[in-house]
Amino acid sequence: MKEYKPPQKSFLYYCGIVLLVMLLLNAFVFPQLFTARVEEVQYGEFLQMVDEGRVSQVEVDEHEIVFADTATPTGYYKTGRMEDPGLARQLYEAGITQYGTPIVQQVSPLASMLISWVLPLLLFMLLGRVLMSSLAKRAGGGAGNFMSFGKSNAKVYVQSTDGIRFADVAGEDEAKELLTEIVDFLHNPKKYAEIGARIPRGALLVGPPGTGKTLLAKAVAGEANVPFFSMSGSEFVEMFVGMGAAKVRDLFKQANEKAPCIVFIDEIDTIGKKRDGAGGIGGNDEREQTLNQLLTEMDGFDGTKGVILLAATNRPESLDPALLRPGRFDRRIPVELPDLQGREEILKVHAKKVKIGPNVEFGPIARAAAGASGAELANMINEAALRAVRDGRKAVTQNDLMESVEVVIAGYQKKNKILSNKEKLIVSYHEIGHALVAALQEGSAPVSKITIIPRTSGALGYTMQVEKEEQNLMSKAQIENKIATLTGGRVAEDLVFHSVTTGASNDIEQATKLARSMVTRFGMSDFGMMALETVSNAYLGGDASLACSPETAALVDKKVEEVIRTQYQKAEQLLAGHMRELHALAKHLYEHETITGEEFMQLMEHPPLLGEGAAE
Ligand code: ADP
Ligand code: MG
Ligand code: ZN
């Protein structure tokens, strides 16, 4: 992509400023340049000089008389004017006939105006400008140049050979299909006009972070072969009220001139947040003005001309409803987290950029990376390549990829051992507790790996479960099983050591979240199908907030506690009935630090007999 940049201030511009300053200095410090030297003499002396014939020219005005000396043509004299009726006669006799016209060519009127008016004005402007730009820079205000407000710095992306195309965006087939229509319209607007189909004016790409929204928009630019104006919402937010609005105006002006074209506003939620009308002091005003300007411009432009608006956001619920009205961003393009097939495709797209060894299968990697976004998958490939380089290999192996999935999910392995043996043993039992509870229940995802190698993320160990198939729906029983599995770690610690540790904090958090959702959102308690929570930021982790009376809230808390307690007891029963397996597997994990899924199944089915006291 090529970027269009506004031209820099020319060298001449700075020369001009320097020249001005020099002129000004001259005017004040060396006034002779502009005004001739005039020497003051006594009136008597003047008369005497007239008599002696030394005066060539005389200028008489209201208060003074200026005259020139024949001997020194550049020097002038002046004297005060007296009520002297004889002067005219005396001058006439001396042969001086001209005495009305000014003789001293002082500064020309133009030059004098320049000096007295224009120059100070320019100086002030210059000063103001320097001040403003240094102010703007200190405040970190993007442009840094005050005078350039009103000019937007919208970047124009023009299609180029190294541009991103739809082929670079894996998965996201629905989104691509919808965008293809827009591209097609830009290529061939007549086809649509003939049938009378109206292409939507604006399309809003919504989805969680890292799913390829920005990438898709760039791909549209690559495919469409029309000018592409791209700007991020945060670039509109300026220090001065009105500048954001000016940028919007300018962006659309540019776009109208270049139609057909695409205007893309990334992270539109920065300017498109709901207006609350309160408009506190400063701050909000600017954002609202910018948004209002955007709405006005969207209504203003001619849809048939072929200016198409694209925008991306990961908080669609916070957008002002006015933006989503028909005729504005009336088409919503969901860009969701990739499914199993999508993940595999994304891995393959990014794998093209690195050397992949033979026999590498992406299927299992994609399965293990359930829930990962496109950006995370791209990161995994890169991590795998880095790992291969670190280990001095020429190509990426299956193992590198698998390890990189764990790195992205759980953080890097911590090299220096920080666990004491006692801690290691506790962690072993904790993790086997999770794995055993999962394996002993129907319908849990199979365990694929258990490890007690600490991660930089803070996890001391973890149990990886990979679903056999992509799962979109969860039954009540499955959620309950999952909660039981989460409590399994703590249960094992309690059963074996009769004391509990802080290691279960993350499990507790997850279990509580699941149990609460069961009660408040999934209608899986005796509250029935009653929504007790509203979820905001669906794409950013989903913050839930209670939407019920305080009395109900207290009941909800009680229900949540009940659900977790029931599952804890279930896990306790399961593990208590399989102590032999628990001891055997924990010992194995303690010794080997990692157990694969197959090893785990084998040991579970044929646990070796261990003597008493294996735990210590
Ligand atoms: P978003 O704007 O949705 O937050 P981006 O478009 O910035 O996400 O994606 C970040 C990076 O992740 C991209 O540059 C690309 O390398 C990778 N990526 C995300 N989704 C995909 C996808 N569907 N196909 C290929 N790469 C992807
Ligand atoms: Mg983005
Ligand atoms: Zn745990």
XYZ file of C-alpha atoms and ligand atoms in Angstrom:
645
model
C 0.000 0.000 0.000
C 1.203 3.394 -0.822
C 0.513 6.181 1.534
C -0.253 9.709 0.497
C 1.450 12.294 2.664
C 0.730 16.024 2.600
C 3.756 17.983 1.310
C 6.240 19.231 3.871
C 6.729 22.972 4.499
C 9.166 24.136 1.878
C 12.599 25.529 2.462
C 11.451 28.800 0.899
C 8.887 29.225 3.621
C 11.582 29.293 6.261
C 13.751 31.614 4.169
C 10.855 34.035 4.056
C 10.589 34.094 7.815
C 14.296 34.741 8.241
C 14.133 37.581 5.721
C 11.238 39.194 7.529
C 13.029 39.112 10.842
C 16.091 40.716 9.266
C 14.012 43.480 7.710
C 12.396 44.184 11.029
C 15.747 44.411 12.765
C 16.899 46.838 10.139
C 13.878 49.030 10.523
C 14.409 49.494 14.231
C 18.123 49.276 14.662
C 19.299 50.994 11.474
C 16.574 53.500 10.647
C 18.887 55.418 8.247
C 18.142 52.823 5.638
C 14.633 54.109 5.474
C 14.826 57.726 6.522
C 17.355 60.273 5.288
C 19.582 62.058 7.809
C 18.183 65.436 8.782
C 20.176 67.936 10.840
C 18.386 70.574 12.892
C 19.637 74.178 12.642
C 18.629 77.597 14.044
C 16.164 79.688 12.046
C 18.728 82.458 11.797
C 21.274 80.098 10.370
C 18.712 78.978 7.779
C 18.107 82.563 6.685
C 21.820 83.140 6.478
C 22.300 80.072 4.332
C 19.518 81.228 2.014
C 21.260 84.562 1.634
C 24.573 82.894 0.961
C 22.917 80.867 -1.796
C 23.752 77.570 -0.195
C 20.143 76.346 -0.178
C 18.926 74.478 -3.229
C 15.439 73.360 -2.260
C 13.003 74.208 0.496
C 9.973 72.469 1.810
C 7.696 74.434 4.094
C 4.996 72.710 6.022
C 2.901 73.607 9.043
C 5.535 73.300 11.737
C 8.915 73.063 10.145
C 11.012 73.894 7.195
C 13.184 71.260 5.611
C 15.851 72.292 3.164
C 18.709 70.894 1.203
C 22.242 72.154 0.981
C 23.815 72.516 -2.446
C 27.187 71.459 -1.093
C 26.005 68.182 0.446
C 23.309 66.730 -1.779
C 22.425 63.822 0.497
C 22.259 65.782 3.730
C 19.180 67.684 4.763
C 18.512 70.345 7.357
C 15.445 71.411 9.157
C 14.388 74.252 11.334
C 11.275 75.330 13.172
C 8.812 77.492 11.217
C 8.418 81.127 12.329
C 5.714 83.614 11.437
C 7.996 85.264 8.901
C 6.073 87.189 6.198
C 9.336 88.128 4.497
C 10.419 84.585 3.905
C 8.622 84.118 0.646
C 10.222 87.204 -0.798
C 13.639 86.275 0.514
C 13.387 82.823 -1.041
C 12.245 84.274 -4.328
C 15.218 86.580 -4.388
C 17.526 83.691 -3.685
C 16.085 82.012 -6.745
C 14.252 79.253 -4.911
C 10.870 78.867 -6.482
C 9.829 75.453 -5.311
C 8.992 75.241 -1.694
C 5.728 73.362 -1.488
C 6.695 69.907 -2.652
C 8.345 67.521 -0.218
C 12.001 67.274 -0.853
C 13.028 64.589 1.549
C 11.932 61.344 -0.069
C 11.251 59.642 3.191
C 10.038 56.098 3.078
C 7.520 55.315 0.364
C 3.945 55.009 1.679
C 3.853 51.336 0.787
C 7.023 50.574 2.663
C 5.929 52.573 5.663
C 2.654 50.722 5.831
C 4.555 47.490 5.556
C 6.735 48.399 8.475
C 4.129 49.848 10.755
C 1.305 47.376 10.155
C 2.092 44.225 8.301
C 5.406 43.443 9.889
C 4.276 43.469 13.538
C 1.239 41.461 12.527
C 3.359 38.829 10.859
C 5.638 38.737 13.849
C 2.748 38.041 16.179
C 1.405 35.332 13.944
C 4.778 33.690 13.839
C 5.088 33.843 17.602
C 1.613 32.426 18.104
C 2.345 29.646 15.735
C 5.556 28.617 17.417
C 3.818 28.654 20.781
C 0.871 26.633 19.568
C 2.920 23.974 17.900
C 5.098 23.508 20.936
C 1.963 23.324 23.054
C 0.380 20.765 20.821
C 3.541 18.708 20.826
C 3.730 18.699 24.595
C 0.115 17.594 24.817
C 0.933 14.790 22.400
C -1.728 16.032 20.005
C -1.257 13.997 16.835
C -0.718 16.569 14.140
C 1.549 18.760 16.209
C 0.916 21.559 13.784
C -1.785 23.928 14.820
C -2.208 25.630 11.506
C -2.901 22.375 9.739
C -6.203 21.849 11.509
C -8.955 21.688 9.017
C -6.724 19.595 6.828
C -7.206 15.980 7.714
C -4.324 13.601 7.646
C -6.451 10.870 6.181
C -4.153 8.340 4.654
C -5.002 7.281 1.202
C -4.290 3.660 0.580
C -4.051 2.893 -3.040
C -4.166 -0.595 -4.368
C -0.719 -1.941 -5.061
C 0.821 -5.260 -5.952
C 1.998 -6.065 -2.434
C -1.407 -5.213 -1.010
C -3.500 -7.564 1.061
C -6.140 -9.508 -0.830
C -9.068 -11.622 0.270
C -6.862 -14.686 -0.139
C -4.770 -13.471 2.794
C -7.796 -13.565 5.050
C -8.546 -17.162 5.953
C -11.925 -18.321 7.171
C -14.476 -15.524 7.695
C -16.321 -16.652 4.589
C -19.575 -14.848 5.376
C -17.785 -11.580 5.987
C -15.837 -11.972 2.774
C -18.993 -12.719 0.829
C -20.705 -9.580 2.065
C -17.648 -7.488 1.338
C -17.239 -9.027 -2.108
C -20.613 -7.574 -2.978
C -19.334 -4.122 -2.107
C -16.188 -4.631 -4.138
C -18.287 -5.837 -7.043
C -20.520 -2.792 -6.823
C -17.518 -0.506 -6.997
C -16.251 -2.337 -10.061
C -19.568 -2.420 -11.796
C -22.165 -0.022 -10.395
C -24.304 -0.212 -13.555
C -25.212 -3.837 -12.944
C -26.796 -2.844 -9.659
C -28.414 0.324 -10.943
C -30.170 -1.580 -13.734
C -32.039 -3.803 -11.315
C -32.556 -0.931 -8.931
C -30.630 -2.516 -6.120
C -29.262 -0.048 -3.664
C -25.955 -0.956 -2.122
C -25.733 -0.201 1.585
C -23.981 3.047 2.310
C -22.048 1.809 5.248
C -20.970 -1.547 6.582
C -19.861 -2.124 10.119
C -17.410 -4.915 10.859
C -18.036 -6.179 14.374
C -16.207 -8.868 16.287
C -13.733 -9.622 19.059
C -10.203 -8.185 18.879
C -7.748 -9.934 16.610
C -10.287 -11.578 14.332
C -9.106 -9.756 11.241
C -11.424 -6.759 10.940
C -8.678 -4.337 10.002
C -7.171 -6.995 7.784
C -10.480 -7.474 5.962
C -10.863 -3.756 5.342
C -7.366 -3.611 3.880
C -8.198 -6.620 1.727
C -11.242 -4.774 0.403
C -8.925 -1.953 -0.615
C -6.652 -4.457 -2.313
C -9.529 -6.000 -4.223
C -11.573 -2.944 -5.057
C -9.020 -1.048 -7.081
C -10.455 2.262 -5.932
C -8.940 4.881 -3.613
C -9.120 3.840 -0.011
C -9.220 6.404 2.763
C -8.322 4.954 6.097
C -8.413 6.620 9.457
C -8.605 5.359 12.996
C -11.235 6.711 15.369
C -8.589 7.888 17.779
C -7.071 10.106 15.102
C -10.207 12.238 15.159
C -9.919 12.955 18.817
C -8.001 16.181 19.098
C -6.996 18.613 21.727
C -9.110 21.454 20.433
C -12.850 21.422 20.162
C -13.945 21.408 16.564
C -10.797 19.935 15.089
C -12.179 16.400 15.025
C -15.251 17.656 13.207
C -13.047 19.532 10.764
C -11.150 16.342 10.056
C -14.351 14.459 9.358
C -15.475 17.222 6.997
C -12.192 17.139 5.182
C -12.131 13.358 4.959
C -15.511 13.326 3.268
C -14.594 16.199 1.007
C -11.562 14.299 -0.192
C -13.632 11.148 -0.583
C -16.315 12.917 -2.608
C -13.697 14.226 -4.981
C -12.241 10.763 -5.481
C -15.525 8.810 -5.753
C -15.988 5.926 -6.311
C -13.921 5.111 -3.268
C -13.942 3.535 0.166
C -13.696 5.341 3.468
C -12.626 3.148 6.370
C -12.872 4.250 9.988
C -11.142 1.780 12.303
C -12.099 1.564 15.987
C -15.127 3.715 15.366
C -16.277 3.310 18.973
C -13.725 5.954 19.975
C -15.859 8.633 18.354
C -19.145 6.810 17.975
C -19.980 6.223 21.645
C -23.512 6.902 22.746
C -24.071 10.584 23.362
C -25.301 11.058 26.873
C -26.364 14.665 26.390
C -24.789 15.567 29.700
C -21.769 16.934 27.851
C -19.584 17.610 30.875
C -16.872 20.201 30.884
C -14.655 19.927 27.818
C -13.855 16.349 26.774
C -17.217 15.029 25.686
C -18.090 18.105 23.702
C -15.356 17.472 21.217
C -16.335 13.837 20.733
C -19.974 14.703 20.288
C -19.206 17.390 17.758
C -17.105 14.921 15.828
C -19.850 12.315 15.905
C -22.478 14.863 14.858
C -20.311 15.907 11.958
C -19.889 12.258 10.944
C -23.663 11.742 10.987
C -24.230 14.886 8.956
C -21.666 13.868 6.368
C -23.114 10.369 6.115
C -26.523 11.805 5.336
C -25.038 14.340 2.981
C -23.205 12.225 0.499
C -24.743 10.824 -2.570
C -25.093 7.049 -2.369
C -25.140 6.609 -6.116
C -21.781 8.272 -6.475
C -20.053 5.280 -4.975
C -18.552 6.442 -1.718
C -18.773 3.432 0.567
C -18.155 3.607 4.249
C -16.581 0.802 6.215
C -16.011 0.858 9.933
C -14.754 -1.629 12.494
C -15.430 -1.996 16.191
C -15.321 -4.545 18.964
C -17.872 -2.805 21.151
C -20.930 -2.482 18.923
C -23.257 -2.158 21.888
C -21.639 1.099 22.925
C -22.204 2.739 19.546
C -24.679 5.564 19.261
C -27.950 4.199 17.830
C -28.007 7.062 15.343
C -24.984 5.525 13.622
C -26.820 2.250 13.067
C -29.936 3.774 11.564
C -30.918 2.717 8.039
C -29.003 4.785 5.529
C -25.971 4.922 7.742
C -24.155 1.795 8.934
C -27.125 -0.321 8.075
C -25.201 -3.452 7.290
C -23.503 -5.320 10.053
C -20.794 -7.767 9.125
C -19.959 -10.150 11.946
C -16.316 -11.147 12.097
C -16.367 -13.917 14.660
C -13.691 -16.053 16.240
C -12.705 -18.741 13.737
C -14.129 -22.251 13.986
C -12.041 -25.408 13.724
C -11.788 -25.250 9.938
C -11.178 -21.512 10.023
C -8.378 -21.946 12.539
C -6.726 -24.563 10.379
C -6.930 -22.279 7.349
C -5.528 -19.319 9.247
C -2.649 -21.472 10.491
C -1.948 -22.536 6.916
C -2.023 -18.968 5.583
C 0.520 -17.853 8.146
C 2.562 -21.050 7.845
C 3.362 -20.017 4.280
C 5.580 -17.304 5.695
C 7.816 -19.763 7.586
C 9.628 -23.004 6.711
C 7.442 -25.893 7.770
C 8.942 -29.358 8.042
C 7.424 -32.446 6.393
C 4.684 -34.413 8.185
C 3.300 -31.373 9.945
C -0.430 -31.639 10.467
C -2.364 -28.491 11.249
C -5.599 -30.236 12.217
C -4.555 -31.251 15.750
C -2.998 -27.826 16.330
C -6.212 -26.104 15.310
C -8.164 -28.422 17.605
C -5.907 -27.638 20.559
C -6.205 -23.913 19.917
C -9.948 -23.760 20.456
C -11.092 -20.204 21.094
C -7.962 -18.595 19.696
C -8.359 -15.543 17.478
C -6.694 -15.061 14.121
C -4.103 -12.807 15.687
C -3.286 -15.451 18.294
C -2.983 -18.140 15.634
C -0.625 -15.929 13.625
C 1.331 -15.474 16.815
C 1.495 -19.245 17.357
C 3.115 -19.805 13.983
C 5.660 -17.140 14.762
C 6.358 -18.619 18.197
C 6.892 -22.037 16.630
C 9.357 -20.571 14.132
C 11.222 -18.775 16.910
C 11.396 -21.992 18.877
C 12.803 -23.858 15.890
C 15.496 -21.219 15.469
C 16.367 -21.289 19.177
C 16.825 -25.046 19.002
C 18.913 -24.751 15.846
C 16.468 -26.477 13.541
C 15.969 -25.583 9.893
C 12.200 -26.044 9.827
C 9.228 -25.945 12.153
C 8.097 -29.300 13.516
C 4.769 -30.514 14.831
C 6.152 -30.349 18.340
C 7.180 -26.704 17.916
C 3.639 -25.878 16.913
C 2.096 -27.770 19.789
C 4.417 -26.088 22.237
C 3.603 -22.694 20.767
C -0.098 -23.284 21.334
C 0.720 -23.718 24.991
C 2.935 -20.651 24.969
C 0.145 -18.488 23.606
C -2.417 -20.022 25.961
C -0.374 -20.366 29.123
C 2.812 -18.343 28.669
C 6.399 -19.496 28.324
C 7.951 -22.274 30.356
C 9.902 -20.878 33.225
C 13.442 -22.113 32.893
C 14.746 -21.687 36.413
C 12.959 -24.033 38.714
C 11.156 -22.201 41.456
C 9.043 -25.009 42.874
C 10.194 -26.868 45.944
C 9.693 -30.635 45.895
C 6.813 -30.358 48.298
C 5.135 -27.763 46.075
C 5.776 -29.883 43.029
C 4.009 -32.776 44.696
C 1.024 -30.641 45.613
C 0.783 -29.305 42.079
C 0.996 -32.869 40.731
C -1.960 -33.994 42.820
C -3.852 -30.837 41.960
C -3.498 -31.320 38.224
C -4.224 -35.054 38.356
C -7.296 -34.168 40.400
C -8.586 -32.062 37.494
C -7.716 -34.702 34.915
C -9.221 -37.619 36.839
C -12.499 -35.860 37.566
C -12.746 -34.946 33.894
C -12.000 -38.503 32.778
C -14.383 -40.089 35.275
C -17.372 -38.111 33.998
C -19.363 -38.764 30.883
C -19.014 -36.258 28.090
C -15.995 -34.298 29.296
C -13.430 -33.286 26.725
C -10.566 -35.801 26.678
C -7.397 -34.875 28.526
C -4.616 -34.291 26.010
C -1.778 -33.139 28.231
C -0.933 -32.551 31.859
C 2.144 -30.665 32.910
C 3.644 -29.206 36.056
C 6.244 -27.081 34.320
C 5.621 -23.539 35.570
C 4.662 -20.907 33.036
C 5.561 -17.236 32.932
C 1.866 -16.471 33.159
C 1.974 -17.668 36.785
C 0.320 -21.040 36.244
C 2.260 -23.708 38.141
C 0.875 -26.426 35.958
C -2.112 -27.143 33.835
C -4.318 -29.768 32.344
C -5.160 -29.397 28.706
C -8.417 -30.773 27.446
C -9.202 -30.790 23.760
C -12.712 -31.361 22.476
C -13.089 -34.043 19.817
C -15.338 -31.750 17.855
C -16.096 -28.095 17.704
C -18.591 -27.327 20.400
C -21.054 -24.485 20.207
C -23.785 -25.581 22.571
C -23.307 -26.767 26.111
C -25.876 -28.765 28.018
C -26.577 -28.220 31.679
C -24.884 -31.535 32.491
C -21.780 -30.494 30.562
C -21.473 -27.222 32.431
C -21.913 -29.052 35.724
C -19.216 -31.513 34.726
C -16.943 -28.659 33.870
C -17.469 -27.073 37.259
C -16.776 -30.418 38.903
C -13.556 -30.718 36.887
C -12.526 -27.242 37.986
C -13.029 -28.147 41.645
C -11.075 -31.417 41.128
C -7.704 -29.781 41.809
C -8.700 -28.433 45.187
C -10.512 -31.678 46.081
C -7.360 -33.726 45.425
C -5.239 -31.409 47.589
C -7.735 -31.700 50.407
C -8.091 -35.481 50.151
C -4.372 -36.173 50.130
C -2.825 -33.391 52.235
C -5.840 -32.382 54.341
C -4.957 -28.772 53.680
C -5.654 -26.415 50.809
C -3.478 -23.947 48.901
C -3.852 -20.772 46.872
C -3.232 -22.770 43.689
C -6.945 -23.057 43.027
C -7.692 -19.345 42.721
C -8.099 -19.390 38.960
C -10.251 -22.531 39.138
C -12.487 -20.869 41.704
C -12.914 -17.811 39.522
C -13.858 -19.853 36.467
C -16.196 -22.154 38.375
C -17.994 -19.197 39.922
C -18.395 -17.498 36.577
C -19.886 -20.642 35.042
C -22.219 -21.281 37.970
C -23.394 -17.688 37.985
C -24.091 -17.736 34.269
C -26.112 -20.942 34.727
C -28.348 -19.162 37.188
C -28.552 -15.664 35.732
C -28.198 -16.124 31.985
C -28.781 -19.707 30.900
C -31.984 -20.321 32.842
C -30.574 -23.503 34.372
C -31.884 -23.050 37.901
C -35.364 -22.935 39.431
C -35.527 -19.265 38.492
C -36.441 -20.610 35.101
C -36.035 -18.549 31.988
C -35.464 -15.289 33.698
C -32.614 -13.010 32.689
C -30.999 -11.749 35.843
C -27.938 -10.215 34.297
C -27.254 -8.059 31.297
C -24.063 -8.581 29.391
C -22.138 -5.686 27.955
C -18.992 -5.886 25.871
C -19.929 -9.259 24.458
C -16.731 -9.288 22.393
C -14.431 -8.149 25.165
C -14.871 -10.829 27.784
C -18.513 -10.035 28.467
C -18.922 -7.966 31.601
C -22.145 -9.000 33.251
C -24.049 -6.711 35.522
C -26.948 -7.750 37.748
C -30.370 -6.707 36.581
C -32.590 -7.698 39.478
C -33.692 -6.574 42.906
C -31.275 -6.863 45.842
C -33.452 -9.623 47.319
C -33.168 -11.673 44.144
C -29.451 -10.965 44.009
C -29.058 -12.516 47.437
C -30.974 -15.567 46.243
C -28.775 -15.760 43.147
C -25.650 -15.806 45.299
C -27.124 -18.630 47.316
C -27.960 -20.632 44.204
C -24.458 -20.127 42.812
C -22.955 -21.375 46.039
C -25.266 -24.381 45.947
C -24.285 -25.317 42.401
C -20.575 -25.178 43.188
C -20.936 -27.063 46.458
C -22.883 -29.857 44.776
C -20.205 -30.233 42.114
C -17.435 -30.127 44.699
C -19.075 -32.987 46.537
C -19.474 -34.924 43.323
C -15.771 -34.493 42.557
C -14.904 -35.533 46.087
C -16.876 -38.754 45.700
C -15.314 -39.515 42.350
C -11.772 -39.025 43.571
C -12.294 -40.778 46.889
C -13.374 -43.824 44.922
C -10.235 -43.725 42.761
C -7.452 -43.009 45.206
C -5.269 -45.687 43.660
C -5.339 -43.998 40.278
C -4.840 -40.617 41.898
C -1.664 -41.696 43.701
C -0.260 -43.564 40.722
C -0.843 -40.763 38.243
C 0.381 -38.031 40.595
C 3.596 -39.985 41.195
C 4.114 -40.410 37.488
C 3.498 -36.707 36.854
C 5.800 -35.732 39.723
C 8.589 -37.805 38.173
C 8.049 -36.941 34.520
C 6.578 -33.440 34.833
C 4.486 -34.019 31.712
C 1.969 -36.707 30.797
C 0.450 -36.995 27.344
C -3.175 -37.896 26.742
C -2.367 -41.496 25.784
C -0.107 -42.076 28.765
C -2.851 -40.726 30.939
C -5.470 -43.116 29.555
C -3.117 -46.083 29.886
C -2.242 -45.302 33.483
C -5.878 -44.764 34.310
C -6.911 -48.104 32.950
C -4.015 -50.058 34.443
C -2.734 -48.140 37.427
C 0.429 -49.731 38.842
C 0.095 -50.911 42.421
C 1.798 -48.565 44.817
C 2.773 -49.107 48.426
C 1.184 -47.130 51.216
C 2.540 -43.641 51.799
C 3.209 -42.968 48.155
C 1.962 -39.494 48.684
C 4.884 -38.298 50.752
P -8.809 -6.731 14.441
O -8.742 -5.494 13.637
O -10.053 -7.532 14.231
O -8.541 -6.528 15.903
P -6.554 -7.424 12.841
O -7.188 -7.315 11.517
O -5.717 -6.276 13.259
O -7.649 -7.710 13.958
O -5.717 -8.783 12.893
C -4.458 -8.859 13.462
C -3.606 -9.868 12.759
O -4.086 -11.192 12.981
C -3.615 -9.714 11.265
O -2.625 -8.812 10.864
C -3.326 -11.125 10.777
O -1.934 -11.385 10.767
C -3.962 -11.986 11.828
N -5.286 -12.438 11.430
C -6.441 -12.181 12.067
N -7.480 -12.770 11.460
C -6.999 -13.403 10.392
C -7.585 -14.202 9.353
N -8.896 -14.452 9.305
N -6.772 -14.697 8.402
C -5.450 -14.472 8.432
N -4.837 -13.737 9.377
C -5.581 -13.203 10.368
Mg -8.237 -3.604 14.246
Zn -6.388 -25.988 38.995
